[in-house]
PDB file of C-alpha atoms in Angstrom:
ATOM      1  CA  MET Q   1     -84.979  62.119  35.757  1.00 53.00           C
ATOM      2  CA  SER Q   2     -84.882  61.522  31.920  1.00 57.00           C
ATOM      3  CA  ASP Q   3     -87.680  60.115  30.046  1.00 63.00           C
ATOM      4  CA  LEU Q   4     -85.245  58.609  27.508  1.00 63.00           C
ATOM      5  CA  SER Q   5     -84.840  54.708  27.598  1.00 66.00           C
ATOM      6  CA  PRO Q   6     -81.748  52.839  26.375  1.00 68.00           C
ATOM      7  CA  ILE Q   7     -81.799  51.641  23.014  1.00 68.00           C
ATOM      8  CA  ALA Q   8     -81.503  47.873  22.789  1.00 67.00           C
ATOM      9  CA  ALA Q   9     -78.499  46.755  21.080  1.00 69.00           C
ATOM     10  CA  LEU Q  10     -78.699  45.540  17.382  1.00 70.00           C
ATOM     11  CA  PRO Q  11     -78.682  41.849  16.632  1.00 72.00           C
ATOM     12  CA  PRO Q  12     -75.626  40.732  15.136  1.00 74.00           C
ATOM     13  CA  ALA Q  13     -75.498  40.473  11.087  1.00 67.00           C
ATOM     14  CA  PRO Q  14     -76.157  37.048   9.814  1.00 68.00           C
ATOM     15  CA  THR Q  15     -73.533  35.263   8.304  1.00 70.00           C
ATOM     16  CA  LEU Q  16     -73.131  34.735   4.683  1.00 65.00           C
ATOM     17  CA  PRO Q  17     -72.101  31.628   3.241  1.00 66.00           C
ATOM     18  CA  ALA Q  18     -69.021  31.645   1.549  1.00 66.00           C
ATOM     19  CA  ARG Q  19     -69.143  31.954  -2.114  1.00 71.00           C
ATOM     20  CA  ARG Q  20     -67.081  29.851  -4.271  1.00 72.00           C
ATOM     21  CA  PRO Q  21     -65.301  32.106  -6.905  1.00 70.00           C
ATOM     22  CA  SER Q  22     -66.820  32.059 -10.439  1.00 72.00           C
ATOM     23  CA  TRP Q  23     -65.007  30.345 -13.253  1.00 67.00           C
ATOM     24  CA  TRP Q  24     -64.098  33.557 -14.880  1.00 69.00           C
ATOM     25  CA  TRP Q  25     -62.364  34.753 -11.834  1.00 70.00           C
ATOM     26  CA  ARG Q  26     -60.540  31.595 -11.468  1.00 68.00           C
ATOM     27  CA  LEU Q  27     -59.353  31.866 -14.720  1.00 66.00           C
ATOM     28  CA  THR Q  28     -58.266  35.428 -14.814  1.00 72.00           C
ATOM     29  CA  HIS Q  29     -56.551  35.065 -11.325  1.00 71.00           C
ATOM     30  CA  ARG Q  30     -54.311  32.184 -12.825  1.00 73.00           C
ATOM     31  CA  ARG Q  31     -53.552  34.219 -15.793  1.00 73.00           C
ATOM     32  CA  ALA Q  32     -52.484  37.004 -13.813  1.00 72.00           C
ATOM     33  CA  THR Q  33     -50.496  34.804 -11.240  1.00 77.00           C
ATOM     34  CA  ARG Q  34     -48.682  33.389 -14.395  1.00 77.00           C
ATOM     35  CA  LEU Q  35     -48.138  36.739 -15.690  1.00 76.00           C
ATOM     36  CA  GLN Q  36     -46.651  38.288 -12.499  1.00 78.00           C
ATOM     37  CA  ALA Q  37     -44.420  35.144 -12.042  1.00 77.00           C
ATOM     38  CA  GLN Q  38     -43.026  35.684 -15.775  1.00 79.00           C
ATOM     39  CA  GLN Q  39     -42.405  39.793 -15.033  1.00 79.00           C
ATOM     40  CA  ALA Q  40     -40.494  38.720 -11.837  1.00 81.00           C
ATOM     41  CA  ARG Q  41     -38.257  36.318 -13.656  1.00 80.00           C
ATOM     42  CA  LEU Q  42     -37.660  38.916 -16.568  1.00 80.00           C
ATOM     43  CA  LEU Q  43     -36.879  41.512 -13.797  1.00 82.00           C
ATOM     44  CA  ALA Q  44     -34.450  39.239 -12.349  1.00 79.00           C
ATOM     45  CA  ASP Q  45     -32.893  38.202 -15.350  1.00 77.00           C
ATOM     46  CA  HIS Q  46     -32.617  42.027 -16.349  1.00 76.00           C
ATOM     47  CA  HIS Q  47     -30.947  42.834 -12.757  1.00 76.00           C
ATOM     48  CA  ALA Q  48     -28.443  39.800 -13.027  1.00 74.00           C
ATOM     49  CA  ARG Q  49     -27.349  40.970 -16.460  1.00 76.00           C
ATOM     50  CA  THR Q  50     -26.996  44.805 -15.590  1.00 77.00           C
ATOM     51  CA  THR Q  51     -24.766  43.631 -12.429  1.00 71.00           C
ATOM     52  CA  GLU Q  52     -22.705  41.548 -14.451  1.00 72.00           C
ATOM     53  CA  ARG Q  53     -22.052  44.387 -16.697  1.00 75.00           C
ATOM     54  CA  ALA Q  54     -21.418  46.567 -13.849  1.00 71.00           C
ATOM     55  CA  ARG Q  55     -18.938  44.127 -12.295  1.00 69.00           C
ATOM     56  CA  ALA Q  56     -17.008  43.653 -15.842  1.00 72.00           C
ATOM     57  CA  ALA Q  57     -16.800  47.494 -16.132  1.00 71.00           C
ATOM     58  CA  GLN Q  58     -15.461  47.724 -12.758  1.00 72.00           C
ATOM     59  CA  LEU Q  59     -13.128  45.018 -13.523  1.00 73.00           C
ATOM     60  CA  ASP Q  60     -11.626  46.661 -16.497  1.00 74.00           C
ATOM     61  CA  LEU Q  61     -11.052  49.952 -14.471  1.00 75.00           C
ATOM     62  CA  ALA Q  62      -9.384  48.103 -11.587  1.00 73.00           C
ATOM     63  CA  ARG Q  63      -7.149  46.407 -14.204  1.00 72.00           C
ATOM     64  CA  ALA Q  64      -6.511  49.805 -15.791  1.00 72.00           C
ATOM     65  CA  GLY Q  65      -5.038  51.035 -12.434  1.00 74.00           C
ATOM     66  CA  PHE Q  66      -8.051  53.466 -11.588  1.00 80.00           C
ATOM     67  CA  SER Q  67      -8.984  53.541  -7.899  1.00 79.00           C
ATOM     68  CA  LEU Q  68     -12.687  52.409  -7.210  1.00 79.00           C
ATOM     69  CA  GLY Q  69     -12.783  52.703  -3.536  1.00 79.00           C
ATOM     70  CA  PRO Q  70     -12.294  55.105  -0.542  1.00 85.00           C
ATOM     71  CA  VAL Q  71      -8.803  56.937  -1.224  1.00 88.00           C
ATOM     72  CA  PRO Q  72      -6.344  55.300   1.377  1.00 90.00           C
ATOM     73  CA  PHE Q  73      -4.604  57.289   4.007  1.00 93.00           C
ATOM     74  CA  GLY Q  74      -1.048  58.406   2.537  1.00 93.00           C
ATOM     75  CA  TYR Q  75      -2.730  59.348  -1.181  1.00 94.00           C
ATOM     76  CA  ARG Q  76      -4.854  61.930  -2.498  1.00 91.00           C
ATOM     77  CA  PRO Q  77      -7.061  61.348  -5.696  1.00 89.00           C
ATOM     78  CA  LEU Q  78      -6.118  62.695  -9.016  1.00 87.00           C
ATOM     79  CA  ARG Q  79      -9.306  63.057 -11.310  1.00 86.00           C
ATOM     80  CA  VAL Q  80      -8.852  62.367 -15.150  1.00 83.00           C
ATOM     81  CA  THR Q  81     -11.103  62.034 -18.106  1.00 81.00           C
ATOM     82  CA  VAL Q  82     -10.620  59.011 -20.099  1.00 77.00           C
ATOM     83  CA  PRO Q  83     -13.074  57.730 -22.988  1.00 76.00           C
ATOM     84  CA  ASP Q  84     -15.043  54.537 -22.172  1.00 73.00           C
ATOM     85  CA  SER Q  85     -15.865  51.576 -24.315  1.00 70.00           C
ATOM     86  CA  ASN Q  86     -18.599  53.618 -25.951  1.00 72.00           C
ATOM     87  CA  GLY Q  87     -16.208  56.649 -26.728  1.00 73.00           C
ATOM     88  CA  ARG Q  88     -17.784  58.737 -23.925  1.00 79.00           C
ATOM     89  CA  HIS Q  89     -15.543  60.750 -21.721  1.00 79.00           C
ATOM     90  CA  ARG Q  90     -15.845  59.786 -17.945  1.00 81.00           C
ATOM     91  CA  ARG Q  91     -14.163  60.976 -14.981  1.00 83.00           C
ATOM     92  CA  ARG Q  92     -12.097  58.578 -13.224  1.00 85.00           C
ATOM     93  CA  ILE Q  93      -9.459  58.449 -10.169  1.00 85.00           C
ATOM     94  CA  ARG Q  94      -6.014  57.604 -10.048  1.00 88.00           C
ATOM     95  CA  LEU Q  95      -4.109  57.790  -6.584  1.00 90.00           C
ATOM     96  CA  THR Q  96      -1.523  60.269  -6.339  1.00 91.00           C
ATOM     97  CA  PHE Q  97       1.357  60.850  -3.550  1.00 89.00           C
ATOM     98  CA  ASP Q  98       0.143  63.142  -0.782  1.00 92.00           C
ATOM     99  CA  PRO Q  99       3.331  65.015   0.544  1.00 92.00           C
ATOM    100  CA  LEU Q 100       1.572  65.591   3.941  1.00 92.00           C
ATOM    101  CA  THR Q 101       0.411  62.177   4.983  1.00 92.00           C
ATOM    102  CA  ALA Q 102       2.692  59.559   2.773  1.00 94.00           C
ATOM    103  CA  PRO Q 103       5.590  60.141   5.513  1.00 94.00           C
ATOM    104  CA  THR Q 104       3.442  58.783   8.311  1.00 94.00           C
ATOM    105  CA  VAL Q 105       2.630  55.626   6.300  1.00 95.00           C
ATOM    106  CA  ALA Q 106       6.502  55.196   5.525  1.00 95.00           C
ATOM    107  CA  LEU Q 107       7.107  55.613   9.527  1.00 95.00           C
ATOM    108  CA  ILE Q 108       4.519  53.024  10.434  1.00 95.00           C
ATOM    109  CA  TYR Q 109       6.187  50.257   8.253  1.00 95.00           C
ATOM    110  CA  GLN Q 110       9.593  51.446   9.553  1.00 94.00           C
ATOM    111  CA  TRP Q 111       8.571  50.935  13.175  1.00 94.00           C
ATOM    112  CA  CYS Q 112       7.071  47.810  12.412  1.00 93.00           C
ATOM    113  CA  VAL Q 113      10.006  46.185  10.361  1.00 91.00           C
ATOM    114  CA  ASP Q 114      12.975  48.162  11.929  1.00 92.00           C
ATOM    115  CA  ASP Q 115      11.801  48.510  15.448  1.00 90.00           C
ATOM    116  CA  LEU Q 116       9.607  45.468  15.916  1.00 90.00           C
ATOM    117  CA  LEU Q 117       6.477  47.375  17.012  1.00 91.00           C
ATOM    118  CA  ASP Q 118       3.366  45.738  16.832  1.00 90.00           C
ATOM    119  CA  PRO Q 119       0.114  47.846  15.485  1.00 92.00           C
ATOM    120  CA  THR Q 120      -0.835  48.702  19.126  1.00 93.00           C
ATOM    121  CA  ALA Q 121       2.400  50.088  20.003  1.00 94.00           C
ATOM    122  CA  ILE Q 122       2.502  51.959  16.711  1.00 94.00           C
ATOM    123  CA  ALA Q 123      -0.900  53.701  17.451  1.00 93.00           C
ATOM    124  CA  HIS Q 124      -0.025  54.654  20.750  1.00 94.00           C
ATOM    125  CA  ARG Q 125       3.235  56.410  19.432  1.00 93.00           C
ATOM    126  CA  LEU Q 126       1.154  58.119  16.724  1.00 93.00           C
ATOM    127  CA  ARG Q 127      -1.769  59.504  19.142  1.00 91.00           C
ATOM    128  CA  ALA Q 128       1.408  60.715  21.520  1.00 89.00           C
ATOM    129  CA  GLU Q 129       2.566  63.148  18.887  1.00 86.00           C
ATOM    130  CA  PRO Q 130      -0.578  64.231  16.931  1.00 80.00           C
ATOM    131  CA  THR Q 131       1.352  67.397  16.147  1.00 81.00           C
ATOM    132  CA  TRP Q 132       3.847  65.549  13.999  1.00 86.00           C
ATOM    133  CA  TYR Q 133       1.677  62.899  12.664  1.00 86.00           C
ATOM    134  CA  PRO Q 134      -1.506  63.614  11.147  1.00 86.00           C
ATOM    135  CA  THR Q 135      -4.591  61.906  11.915  1.00 84.00           C
ATOM    136  CA  ARG Q 136      -6.961  60.184   9.568  1.00 80.00           C
ATOM    137  CA  ILE Q 137     -10.057  62.105   8.460  1.00 80.00           C
ATOM    138  CA  ASP Q 138     -13.496  60.559   8.525  1.00 76.00           C
ATOM    139  CA  PRO Q 139     -14.779  60.588   4.774  1.00 72.00           C
ATOM    140  CA  THR Q 140     -18.295  61.266   5.940  1.00 77.00           C
ATOM    141  CA  THR Q 141     -18.151  63.681   8.848  1.00 80.00           C
ATOM    142  CA  ARG Q 142     -14.630  65.188   8.003  1.00 78.00           C
ATOM    143  CA  ASN Q 143     -13.727  64.900  11.437  1.00 82.00           C
ATOM    144  CA  PRO Q 144     -10.326  63.650  12.830  1.00 81.00           C
ATOM    145  CA  ARG Q 145     -10.369  59.924  13.688  1.00 86.00           C
ATOM    146  CA  PRO Q 146      -7.834  59.098  16.301  1.00 88.00           C
ATOM    147  CA  TRP Q 147      -5.384  56.248  15.412  1.00 91.00           C
ATOM    148  CA  ASP Q 148      -6.245  52.955  16.773  1.00 91.00           C
ATOM    149  CA  THR Q 149      -4.746  49.263  16.481  1.00 92.00           C
ATOM    150  CA  ARG Q 150      -7.343  48.436  13.722  1.00 91.00           C
ATOM    151  CA  ALA Q 151      -6.319  51.367  11.556  1.00 92.00           C
ATOM    152  CA  VAL Q 152      -2.662  50.734  11.603  1.00 93.00           C
ATOM    153  CA  ALA Q 153      -3.146  47.095  10.902  1.00 90.00           C
ATOM    154  CA  ARG Q 154      -5.142  47.917   7.805  1.00 89.00           C
ATOM    155  CA  ILE Q 155      -2.253  50.291   6.675  1.00 92.00           C
ATOM    156  CA  LEU Q 156       0.132  47.417   7.153  1.00 91.00           C
ATOM    157  CA  THR Q 157      -1.697  44.886   5.031  1.00 86.00           C
ATOM    158  CA  ASN Q 158      -2.781  46.907   2.413  1.00 87.00           C
ATOM    159  CA  PRO Q 159      -0.708  46.354  -0.898  1.00 85.00           C
ATOM    160  CA  VAL Q 160      -1.775  49.720  -2.152  1.00 89.00           C
ATOM    161  CA  TYR Q 161       1.225  51.336  -0.786  1.00 92.00           C
ATOM    162  CA  THR Q 162       3.531  49.508  -2.864  1.00 90.00           C
ATOM    163  CA  GLY Q 163       2.184  50.982  -6.198  1.00 89.00           C
ATOM    164  CA  ALA Q 164      -0.591  48.242  -6.717  1.00 85.00           C
ATOM    165  CA  THR Q 165      -4.193  48.638  -7.248  1.00 83.00           C
ATOM    166  CA  ILE Q 166      -6.206  45.864  -5.469  1.00 78.00           C
ATOM    167  CA  TRP Q 167      -9.849  45.414  -6.130  1.00 79.00           C
ATOM    168  CA  GLY Q 168     -12.400  42.886  -4.529  1.00 77.00           C
ATOM    169  CA  ARG Q 169     -10.630  42.226  -1.272  1.00 74.00           C
ATOM    170  CA  THR Q 170     -13.915  42.045   0.463  1.00 75.00           C
ATOM    171  CA  HIS Q 171     -17.498  41.430  -0.643  1.00 74.00           C
ATOM    172  CA  GLY Q 172     -20.791  41.875   1.303  1.00 71.00           C
ATOM    173  CA  GLY Q 173     -18.335  43.023   4.040  1.00 74.00           C
ATOM    174  CA  GLN Q 174     -16.593  39.809   4.183  1.00 81.00           C
ATOM    175  CA  PRO Q 175     -12.989  39.167   3.193  1.00 78.00           C
ATOM    176  CA  VAL Q 176     -12.198  37.694  -0.099  1.00 79.00           C
ATOM    177  CA  PRO Q 177      -9.588  35.174  -0.673  1.00 78.00           C
ATOM    178  CA  PRO Q 178      -6.223  36.575  -2.200  1.00 72.00           C
ATOM    179  CA  ASP Q 179      -6.506  34.523  -4.974  1.00 74.00           C
ATOM    180  CA  ARG Q 180      -9.525  36.115  -6.444  1.00 79.00           C
ATOM    181  CA  TRP Q 181      -8.439  39.888  -5.895  1.00 78.00           C
ATOM    182  CA  VAL Q 182      -8.088  41.991  -9.075  1.00 80.00           C
ATOM    183  CA  ILE Q 183      -4.552  43.272  -8.914  1.00 80.00           C
ATOM    184  CA  CYS Q 184      -2.910  46.199 -11.161  1.00 82.00           C
ATOM    185  CA  ARG Q 185       0.701  46.536 -10.610  1.00 82.00           C
ATOM    186  CA  HIS Q 186       2.504  49.918 -10.882  1.00 84.00           C
ATOM    187  CA  ALA Q 187      -0.768  51.806 -11.111  1.00 86.00           C
ATOM    188  CA  HIS Q 188       0.747  54.655  -8.978  1.00 88.00           C
ATOM    189  CA  GLU Q 189       3.682  55.985  -7.369  1.00 90.00           C
ATOM    190  CA  PRO Q 190       4.631  53.721  -4.470  1.00 92.00           C
ATOM    191  CA  ILE Q 191       5.292  54.929  -0.858  1.00 94.00           C
ATOM    192  CA  ILE Q 192       7.144  51.863   0.361  1.00 92.00           C
ATOM    193  CA  ASP Q 193       9.164  49.142  -1.570  1.00 89.00           C
ATOM    194  CA  ALA Q 194       7.882  45.658  -2.128  1.00 85.00           C
ATOM    195  CA  ARG Q 195      10.450  44.012   0.349  1.00 86.00           C
ATOM    196  CA  THR Q 196       9.268  46.318   3.056  1.00 90.00           C
ATOM    197  CA  PHE Q 197       5.817  45.296   2.484  1.00 89.00           C
ATOM    198  CA  TYR Q 198       6.790  41.695   2.544  1.00 85.00           C
ATOM    199  CA  ARG Q 199       8.537  41.842   5.691  1.00 87.00           C
ATOM    200  CA  ALA Q 200       5.736  43.645   7.302  1.00 88.00           C
ATOM    201  CA  GLN Q 201       3.418  40.711   6.362  1.00 85.00           C
ATOM    202  CA  VAL Q 202       5.850  38.424   7.759  1.00 83.00           C
ATOM    203  CA  MET Q 203       5.995  40.431  11.172  1.00 80.00           C
ATOM    204  CA  THR Q 204       2.150  40.786  11.231  1.00 76.00           C
ATOM    205  CA  ARG Q 205       1.637  36.852  10.638  1.00 70.00           C
ATOM    206  CA  ALA Q 206       0.070  37.145   7.359  1.00 62.00           C
ATOM    207  CA  SER Q 207      -1.633  33.693   5.821  1.00 59.00           C
ATOM    208  CA  ARG Q 208       0.673  31.390   3.854  1.00 61.00           C
ATOM    209  CA  GLU Q 209      -1.761  32.323   0.857  1.00 61.00           C
ATOM    210  CA  ALA Q 210      -1.312  36.048   1.214  1.00 63.00           C
ATOM    211  CA  LEU Q 211       2.415  35.784   1.353  1.00 66.00           C
ATOM    212  CA  ASP Q 212       2.417  33.783  -1.767  1.00 65.00           C
ATOM    213  CA  LEU Q 213       0.293  36.248  -3.502  1.00 65.00           C
ATOM    214  CA  PHE Q 214       2.201  39.232  -2.019  1.00 66.00           C
ATOM    215  CA  ILE Q 215       5.493  37.881  -3.603  1.00 64.00           C
ATOM    216  CA  THR Q 216       3.550  38.048  -6.868  1.00 62.00           C
ATOM    217  CA  ILE Q 217       2.496  41.539  -6.592  1.00 60.00           C
ATOM    218  CA  ALA Q 218       5.914  42.594  -5.696  1.00 58.00           C
ATOM    219  CA  GLU Q 219       7.471  40.894  -8.499  1.00 58.00           C
ATOM    220  CA  ILE Q 220      10.136  39.061  -6.252  1.00 52.00           C
ATOM    221  CA  PRO Q 221      11.097  35.716  -7.293  1.00 46.00           C
ATOM    222  CA  GLU Q 222      10.379  32.950  -4.658  1.00 47.00           C
ATOM    223  CA  SER Q 223      14.129  31.898  -4.610  1.00 45.00           C
ATOM    224  CA  ASP Q 224      14.932  35.635  -3.552  1.00 45.00           C
ATOM    225  CA  ALA Q 225      12.072  36.289  -1.345  1.00 48.00           C
ATOM    226  CA  PRO Q 226      12.841  38.071   2.284  1.00 49.00           C
ATOM    227  CA  ASP Q 227      12.489  35.431   5.049  1.00 52.00           C
ATOM    228  CA  PRO Q 228      13.239  37.334   8.100  1.00 47.00           C
ATOM    229  CA  ASP Q 229      13.165  35.913  11.439  1.00 49.00           C
ATOM    230  CA  PRO Q 230      10.634  37.955  13.122  1.00 47.00           C
ATOM    231  CA  ALA Q 231      11.080  38.333  17.103  1.00 47.00           C
ATOM    232  CA  PRO Q 232       8.717  36.292  19.314  1.00 45.00           C
ATOM    233  CA  GLU Q 233       5.537  37.839  20.589  1.00 47.00           C
ATOM    234  CA  SER Q 234       6.911  38.183  24.072  1.00 44.00           C
ATOM    235  CA  SER Q 235       9.632  40.379  22.736  1.00 45.00           C
ATOM    236  CA  ARG Q 236       7.838  42.553  20.534  1.00 50.00           C
ATOM    237  CA  ARG Q 237       7.508  46.060  21.937  1.00 50.00           C
ATOM    238  CA  ARG Q 238       3.696  46.937  22.724  1.00 50.00           C
ATOM    239  CA  GLY Q 239       1.777  50.032  23.667  1.00 46.00           C
ATOM    240  CA  ILE Q 240      -1.004  50.985  25.777  1.00 39.00           C
ATOM    241  CA  GLU Q 241      -4.225  51.125  24.094  1.00 39.00           C
TER     242      GLU Q 241
END
């Protein structure tokens, strides 16, 4: 049996009364708080000015016909060197015709306008013959991406295939109204003509606002704009997704 006895627990430490901050601490704390708020405002103003300058530079590039986003299927990047506003040479990208994938884009429009196929049926036809119709390539993994309805619909509603560069169609992942897009006509070689594109918008039930803008992009007089009578939904041929 051990001769050691248990040690009694120590009593709790006495609670000290809360001390009121000294006048010096209150003075310096208020000054530090005001200084931090002022620095935060200056930083926010600087960020806003920097963002505005960057956006203005992007607008100038878009109006000049340079590509600012991912290269769309059917084109490949052509890197050129151009001087900026400060005279420094910068590398920019223009779109050039891709002979391997551009024919597939033309076929997608042909199947929509002439064969009255909807995007689902077109995607099914593309997947049925992968040897004849090249697949899309994921820009991140570089792996093939099978055709689906959404990918075909994006091609059928993208004015870039008429030779126009469009910037600002989305902001923060949300669609932007067409009247706020930045458009540069004749920026690169077109894959389809403007009338084919407009007919595809009618077939895909584009909004009236979008159709009016596409007439402007295509430089088609409103009195001469094509007005096809698309087949009703029940008569359009669909594929199995």
